[in-house]
């Protein structure tokens, strides 16, 4: 039987992914640069991303769950793989089988791991985010004594705000634990944290979003390239007459006769309704703005700037993450992790 051909493409630039890692590695100074590949590699495909980052030289990988660890464990053999969410009771069988290290977050997780004689682990310390992790006091009271700890880490709440005083306070809190736990390494920085400067880098950095083209702070932007490029096919061309409206809710009214293309892309593909009347697409560089509301499977764009567009042509969706985030109000993380399953996915290398 013939294979269906998708009207949606997601093109990935493997060289840009590798270059982004190299840039973050350089900016991490003497610290090793790892990679957060949780949530299916931020939506790009955990295995595709991990393979390429290993080729680039990355040796430290982070996921959120044991299912995610299992998916890339074979690729990470001989390298370091850590599970941010640690060990629930349900995780113990797989966690003690040794595919990855848990990052222990609570006294209960520490106790569970200790009783199972689980081996090497990482530990998360909460230094002000009040999300996951032990308190600095708990560590000071000897809760971790005798554990075999690879990486003692914490996570910055406001790394994307370079002037926020919490950054320095969180660094100081983690740094105060140096030499107190037998941890081989210490780690604090996500992508934006790397741009905060040398003191923050410690032994290991853990960027995610910037590997994939995100730049939340201006210091990163010049070094980071777009990795994911969505494209959608035109399934109908039409002329919308002056005074007519387009789409659900008739939110767009043509002020003059307008050339319109209907593209096979919608909120079911992760192109959320916040792009309604705001998103951009282009055909050979000519800008074709989204008009009216985004539907589940369709958008309408004005092709007045590219009247040669025909049914079957492909339009590039403007998806530079910082710009698309400003346009839509979605975070750069949401822009990637919500991309749906209908794309034909293609890595160029
Ligand atoms: C997701 C995550 C990271 C990576 O963060 P980015 O902002 O994507 O660079 C690093 N550390 C922890 C604990 C995380 O949960």
Coordinates of C-alpha atoms and ligand atoms in Angstrom, one line a residue:
X1 CA 0.0 0.0 0.0
X2 CA 1.2 3.5 -0.7
X3 CA 2.5 5.5 2.2
X4 CA 0.5 8.7 3.0
X5 CA 2.5 11.8 2.5
X6 CA 2.1 14.4 5.2
X7 CA 1.1 18.0 4.3
X8 CA 3.3 19.1 7.2
X9 CA 7.1 19.0 7.5
X10 CA 9.4 19.6 10.4
X11 CA 12.9 20.1 9.2
X12 CA 15.7 19.9 11.8
X13 CA 19.1 21.4 11.3
X14 CA 21.6 18.9 12.8
X15 CA 24.6 21.2 12.3
X16 CA 22.8 24.0 14.2
X17 CA 22.1 21.6 17.1
X18 CA 25.8 20.6 17.2
X19 CA 26.9 24.2 16.8
X20 CA 24.6 25.3 19.7
X21 CA 26.1 22.6 22.0
X22 CA 29.6 23.7 21.0
X23 CA 28.8 27.3 21.7
X24 CA 27.3 26.5 25.1
X25 CA 30.3 24.2 25.9
X26 CA 32.6 27.1 25.1
X27 CA 30.6 29.5 27.2
X28 CA 30.7 27.0 30.1
X29 CA 34.4 27.5 30.3
X30 CA 36.2 24.7 32.2
X31 CA 32.9 23.1 33.2
X32 CA 31.6 20.1 31.3
X33 CA 28.6 20.9 29.2
X34 CA 25.7 18.4 29.4
X35 CA 22.3 18.3 27.7
X36 CA 18.7 18.2 29.0
X37 CA 16.9 15.8 26.6
X38 CA 13.7 15.4 28.7
X39 CA 10.3 15.6 27.1
X40 CA 11.4 13.8 24.0
X41 CA 14.3 16.1 23.5
X42 CA 12.0 19.1 23.9
X43 CA 9.9 17.7 21.2
X44 CA 12.6 17.2 18.6
X45 CA 13.0 13.4 19.3
X46 CA 15.2 12.2 22.2
X47 CA 17.1 9.6 20.2
X48 CA 17.7 11.9 17.2
X49 CA 19.0 14.6 19.5
X50 CA 21.1 12.4 21.8
X51 CA 22.9 10.7 18.9
X52 CA 23.9 14.0 17.4
X53 CA 25.0 15.5 20.7
X54 CA 27.1 12.4 21.5
X55 CA 28.8 12.9 18.1
X56 CA 29.4 16.6 19.0
X57 CA 31.1 15.4 22.2
X58 CA 28.5 15.7 24.9
X59 CA 28.8 13.1 27.7
X60 CA 26.2 14.1 30.3
X61 CA 22.5 13.7 29.6
X62 CA 19.4 14.5 31.7
X63 CA 15.8 13.3 31.5
X64 CA 12.8 13.7 33.7
X65 CA 11.5 10.2 33.9
X66 CA 12.6 6.5 33.8
X67 CA 10.6 6.0 30.7
X68 CA 12.7 8.7 29.0
X69 CA 15.9 7.2 30.4
X70 CA 15.0 3.8 29.0
X71 CA 14.4 5.3 25.6
X72 CA 18.0 6.5 25.2
X73 CA 19.9 4.3 27.7
X74 CA 21.6 2.2 25.0
X75 CA 23.0 5.4 23.4
X76 CA 24.2 6.7 26.7
X77 CA 26.2 3.6 27.7
X78 CA 29.6 4.6 28.9
X79 CA 28.3 8.1 29.4
X80 CA 26.3 9.8 32.1
X81 CA 22.5 9.7 32.3
X82 CA 20.5 11.2 35.1
X83 CA 16.8 11.2 36.0
X84 CA 15.7 14.6 37.4
X85 CA 12.6 13.3 39.2
X86 CA 14.4 10.7 41.2
X87 CA 12.9 7.5 42.5
X88 CA 9.3 6.9 43.5
X89 CA 8.5 3.5 44.9
X90 CA 7.3 2.5 41.4
X91 CA 10.7 3.3 39.9
X92 CA 12.9 1.2 42.1
X93 CA 13.0 -2.0 40.0
X94 CA 14.2 -0.1 36.9
X95 CA 16.3 2.4 38.8
X96 CA 18.3 -0.3 40.6
X97 CA 18.9 -2.1 37.3
X98 CA 21.5 0.6 36.5
X99 CA 20.3 2.3 33.3
X100 CA 20.7 5.8 34.8
X101 CA 21.4 7.6 38.1
X102 CA 18.4 9.0 39.9
X103 CA 18.6 12.6 41.0
X104 CA 17.3 12.2 44.6
X105 CA 15.0 15.1 45.6
X106 CA 13.5 14.4 49.0
X107 CA 14.4 12.7 52.3
X108 CA 12.0 10.0 51.4
X109 CA 13.8 9.3 48.1
X110 CA 17.2 9.3 49.9
X111 CA 15.9 6.8 52.4
X112 CA 14.5 4.6 49.7
X113 CA 17.7 4.7 47.7
X114 CA 19.8 4.0 50.8
X115 CA 17.8 1.0 51.9
X116 CA 18.0 -0.5 48.4
X117 CA 21.8 0.1 48.4
X118 CA 21.2 1.6 45.0
X119 CA 24.7 2.8 44.1
X120 CA 25.7 6.1 42.5
X121 CA 23.1 8.9 42.5
X122 CA 22.8 12.6 42.0
X123 CA 21.1 14.9 44.5
X124 CA 19.0 18.0 43.9
X125 CA 19.2 20.8 46.5
X126 CA 16.5 23.4 46.6
X127 CA 18.2 26.8 47.0
X128 CA 15.1 29.0 46.6
X129 CA 12.9 27.7 43.9
X130 CA 10.7 25.6 46.2
X131 CA 10.2 23.0 43.6
X132 CA 12.2 19.8 43.9
X133 CA 15.1 19.1 46.2
X134 CA 16.5 18.8 49.7
X135 CA 17.0 21.9 51.8
X136 CA 20.6 23.1 52.4
X137 CA 19.9 22.4 56.1
X138 CA 19.0 18.8 55.5
X139 CA 22.3 18.3 53.7
X140 CA 24.1 20.1 56.5
X141 CA 22.5 17.7 59.0
X142 CA 24.2 14.8 57.3
X143 CA 21.2 13.3 55.5
X144 CA 23.5 12.4 52.6
X145 CA 26.3 10.9 54.6
X146 CA 27.6 7.7 53.1
X147 CA 25.8 8.0 49.8
X148 CA 27.8 7.7 46.6
X149 CA 27.0 11.0 44.9
X150 CA 28.1 11.9 41.4
X151 CA 26.5 15.3 41.0
X152 CA 25.1 17.6 43.6
X153 CA 22.9 20.1 41.8
X154 CA 20.5 22.9 42.2
X155 CA 18.2 24.7 39.7
X156 CA 17.9 28.5 39.1
X157 CA 14.5 30.0 39.3
X158 CA 15.3 33.3 37.5
X159 CA 18.3 32.6 35.3
X160 CA 16.6 34.5 32.5
X161 CA 16.6 37.6 34.7
X162 CA 20.4 38.4 35.0
X163 CA 19.8 41.1 37.5
X164 CA 17.6 39.1 39.8
X165 CA 19.2 38.9 43.3
X166 CA 17.9 35.3 43.7
X167 CA 20.6 34.1 41.2
X168 CA 23.4 35.1 43.5
X169 CA 21.6 33.8 46.6
X170 CA 21.0 30.4 45.0
X171 CA 24.6 30.2 43.9
X172 CA 25.9 31.0 47.4
X173 CA 23.6 28.4 48.9
X174 CA 24.8 25.7 46.7
X175 CA 28.4 26.8 46.9
X176 CA 28.2 26.6 50.7
X177 CA 27.8 22.8 50.4
X178 CA 31.1 22.4 48.5
X179 CA 33.2 19.7 50.2
X180 CA 30.4 18.7 52.5
X181 CA 28.9 15.7 50.8
X182 CA 31.5 13.7 48.9
X183 CA 29.8 14.7 45.6
X184 CA 32.2 14.3 42.7
X185 CA 30.7 17.3 40.8
X186 CA 28.5 20.3 41.4
X187 CA 26.1 21.8 38.9
X188 CA 23.8 24.8 38.8
X189 CA 23.2 26.2 35.3
X190 CA 20.5 25.7 32.8
X191 CA 20.9 27.5 29.4
X192 CA 20.3 31.0 30.7
X193 CA 22.4 30.3 33.8
X194 CA 25.4 29.8 31.6
X195 CA 25.2 33.4 30.5
X196 CA 25.3 34.6 34.1
X197 CA 29.1 34.1 34.2
X198 CA 32.0 31.9 35.3
X199 CA 31.1 31.6 39.0
X200 CA 27.9 29.9 38.1
X201 CA 29.4 27.2 35.9
X202 CA 30.9 25.0 38.7
X203 CA 31.7 21.6 37.3
X204 CA 28.9 20.8 34.9
X205 CA 26.2 22.8 33.1
X206 CA 22.8 21.4 32.0
X207 CA 21.4 23.4 29.0
X208 CA 18.2 22.4 27.3
X209 CA 16.3 25.0 25.4
X210 CA 19.3 26.8 23.9
X211 CA 20.5 23.5 22.3
X212 CA 17.3 23.6 20.4
X213 CA 17.4 27.2 19.3
X214 CA 16.0 29.0 22.3
X215 CA 17.7 32.2 23.7
X216 CA 16.0 33.7 26.6
X217 CA 18.7 36.3 27.3
X218 CA 20.4 38.6 24.9
X219 CA 23.8 37.4 25.9
X220 CA 23.0 34.0 24.3
X221 CA 21.1 35.1 21.2
X222 CA 24.2 35.8 19.0
X223 CA 25.5 32.3 19.6
X224 CA 22.4 30.3 19.1
X225 CA 20.8 29.2 15.8
X226 CA 17.3 27.9 15.0
X227 CA 17.1 24.1 14.8
X228 CA 13.4 23.3 14.1
X229 CA 11.8 24.6 11.0
X230 CA 8.1 23.8 10.4
X231 CA 6.6 24.0 6.9
X232 CA 3.0 23.6 5.8
X233 CA 1.5 22.9 2.4
X234 CA -1.2 25.0 0.7
X235 CA -4.4 23.0 0.2
X236 CA -6.5 25.8 -1.2
X237 CA -6.0 29.3 -2.8
X238 CA -8.8 31.8 -2.7
X239 CA -9.6 35.4 -3.2
X240 CA -11.3 37.0 -0.3
X241 CA -13.3 40.0 -1.5
X242 CA -13.2 43.4 0.2
X243 CA -15.5 43.4 3.2
X244 CA -15.6 39.6 3.6
X245 CA -14.4 37.8 6.7
X246 CA -12.1 34.8 7.3
X247 CA -12.3 31.9 9.7
X248 CA -14.1 31.1 13.0
X249 CA -15.6 34.1 14.7
X250 CA -15.0 36.2 11.5
X251 CA -12.2 37.9 13.4
X252 CA -10.5 39.1 10.1
X253 CA -12.2 41.4 7.7
X254 CA -10.6 42.1 4.3
X255 CA -10.2 45.8 3.8
X256 CA -9.6 45.2 0.2
X257 CA -9.5 42.1 -2.1
X258 CA -7.0 39.8 -0.5
X259 CA -5.1 36.8 -1.9
X260 CA -5.3 34.0 0.7
X261 CA -3.8 30.6 1.0
X262 CA -5.2 28.0 3.4
X263 CA -2.4 25.9 5.0
X264 CA -2.6 22.5 6.5
X265 CA -1.4 23.6 10.0
X266 CA -3.4 24.1 13.2
X267 CA -3.5 24.0 16.9
X268 CA -3.5 20.2 16.8
X269 CA 0.0 20.5 15.4
X270 CA 1.1 22.7 18.2
X271 CA 0.4 25.9 16.3
X272 CA -1.7 27.3 19.1
X273 CA -4.5 29.8 18.8
X274 CA -2.3 32.5 20.3
X275 CA -0.9 32.8 16.8
X276 CA -4.3 33.9 15.5
X277 CA -3.9 37.2 13.6
X278 CA -0.3 37.3 14.8
X279 CA 1.8 34.5 13.4
X280 CA 4.0 34.8 10.3
X281 CA 4.8 32.5 7.4
X282 CA 6.9 33.1 4.3
X283 CA 7.2 32.0 0.7
X284 CA 10.7 32.4 -0.6
X285 CA 11.2 35.2 1.9
X286 CA 8.0 37.1 1.1
X287 CA 6.1 37.6 4.4
X288 CA 2.6 36.0 4.5
X289 CA 0.9 36.8 7.8
X290 CA -1.7 34.6 9.5
X291 CA -5.1 36.2 9.2
X292 CA -8.1 35.2 11.4
X293 CA -8.2 32.5 14.0
X294 CA -6.1 29.3 14.0
X295 CA -8.3 26.3 13.5
X296 CA -7.5 22.7 14.7
X297 CA -6.0 21.7 11.3
X298 CA -5.9 24.9 9.3
X299 CA -4.7 28.5 9.1
X300 CA -5.3 31.2 6.5
X301 CA -2.5 33.5 5.4
X302 CA -2.5 36.5 3.2
X303 CA -0.3 35.9 0.2
X304 CA -0.7 39.4 -1.2
X305 CA 3.1 39.6 -1.0
X306 CA 3.5 36.3 -2.9
X307 CA 0.6 36.1 -5.3
X308 CA 2.4 33.3 -7.3
X309 CA 1.7 30.8 -4.4
X310 CA -0.3 27.8 -5.7
X311 CA -2.1 24.8 -4.2
X312 CA 0.6 22.3 -3.3
X313 CA 3.3 24.9 -2.5
X314 CA 5.0 24.9 0.8
X315 CA 5.3 27.8 3.1
X316 CA 7.8 28.2 5.9
X317 CA 6.4 29.0 9.3
X318 CA 8.2 31.8 11.1
X319 CA 9.5 29.8 14.1
X320 CA 12.6 31.6 15.3
X321 CA 11.9 30.9 19.0
X322 CA 12.6 34.3 20.6
X323 CA 10.5 36.0 17.9
X324 CA 7.7 33.5 17.8
X325 CA 7.5 33.6 21.5
X326 CA 7.2 37.4 21.5
X327 CA 4.5 37.1 18.8
X328 CA 2.4 34.5 20.4
X329 CA 3.0 35.0 24.2
X330 CA 3.9 31.3 24.4
X331 CA 7.2 30.4 26.0
X332 CA 10.1 29.1 23.8
X333 CA 9.7 25.8 25.6
X334 CA 6.0 25.5 24.8
X335 CA 6.7 26.3 21.1
X336 CA 8.8 23.2 20.9
X337 CA 7.2 20.8 23.3
X338 CA 3.7 21.2 21.8
X339 CA 4.7 20.4 18.2
X340 CA 2.3 17.6 17.2
X341 CA 2.6 14.2 15.6
X342 CA 1.5 15.0 12.1
X343 CA 4.7 16.4 10.8
X344 CA 7.0 14.4 8.5
X345 CA 10.2 14.9 10.4
X346 CA 13.5 15.3 8.6
X347 CA 17.1 15.8 9.9
X348 CA 19.5 17.3 7.4
X349 CA 22.4 15.6 9.0
Ligands
LIG1 C1 14.8 21.4 32.2 C2 16.0 21.5 33.2 C3 17.2 22.0 32.7 C4 17.4 22.6 31.4 O1 16.8 23.9 31.4 P1 16.8 24.9 30.1 O2 16.1 26.2 30.7 O3 15.9 24.3 29.1 O4 18.2 25.1 29.7 C5 18.2 22.0 33.6 N1 18.1 21.5 34.9 C6 16.9 21.1 35.4 C7 16.8 20.6 36.8 C8 15.8 21.1 34.5 O5 14.6 20.6 34.9

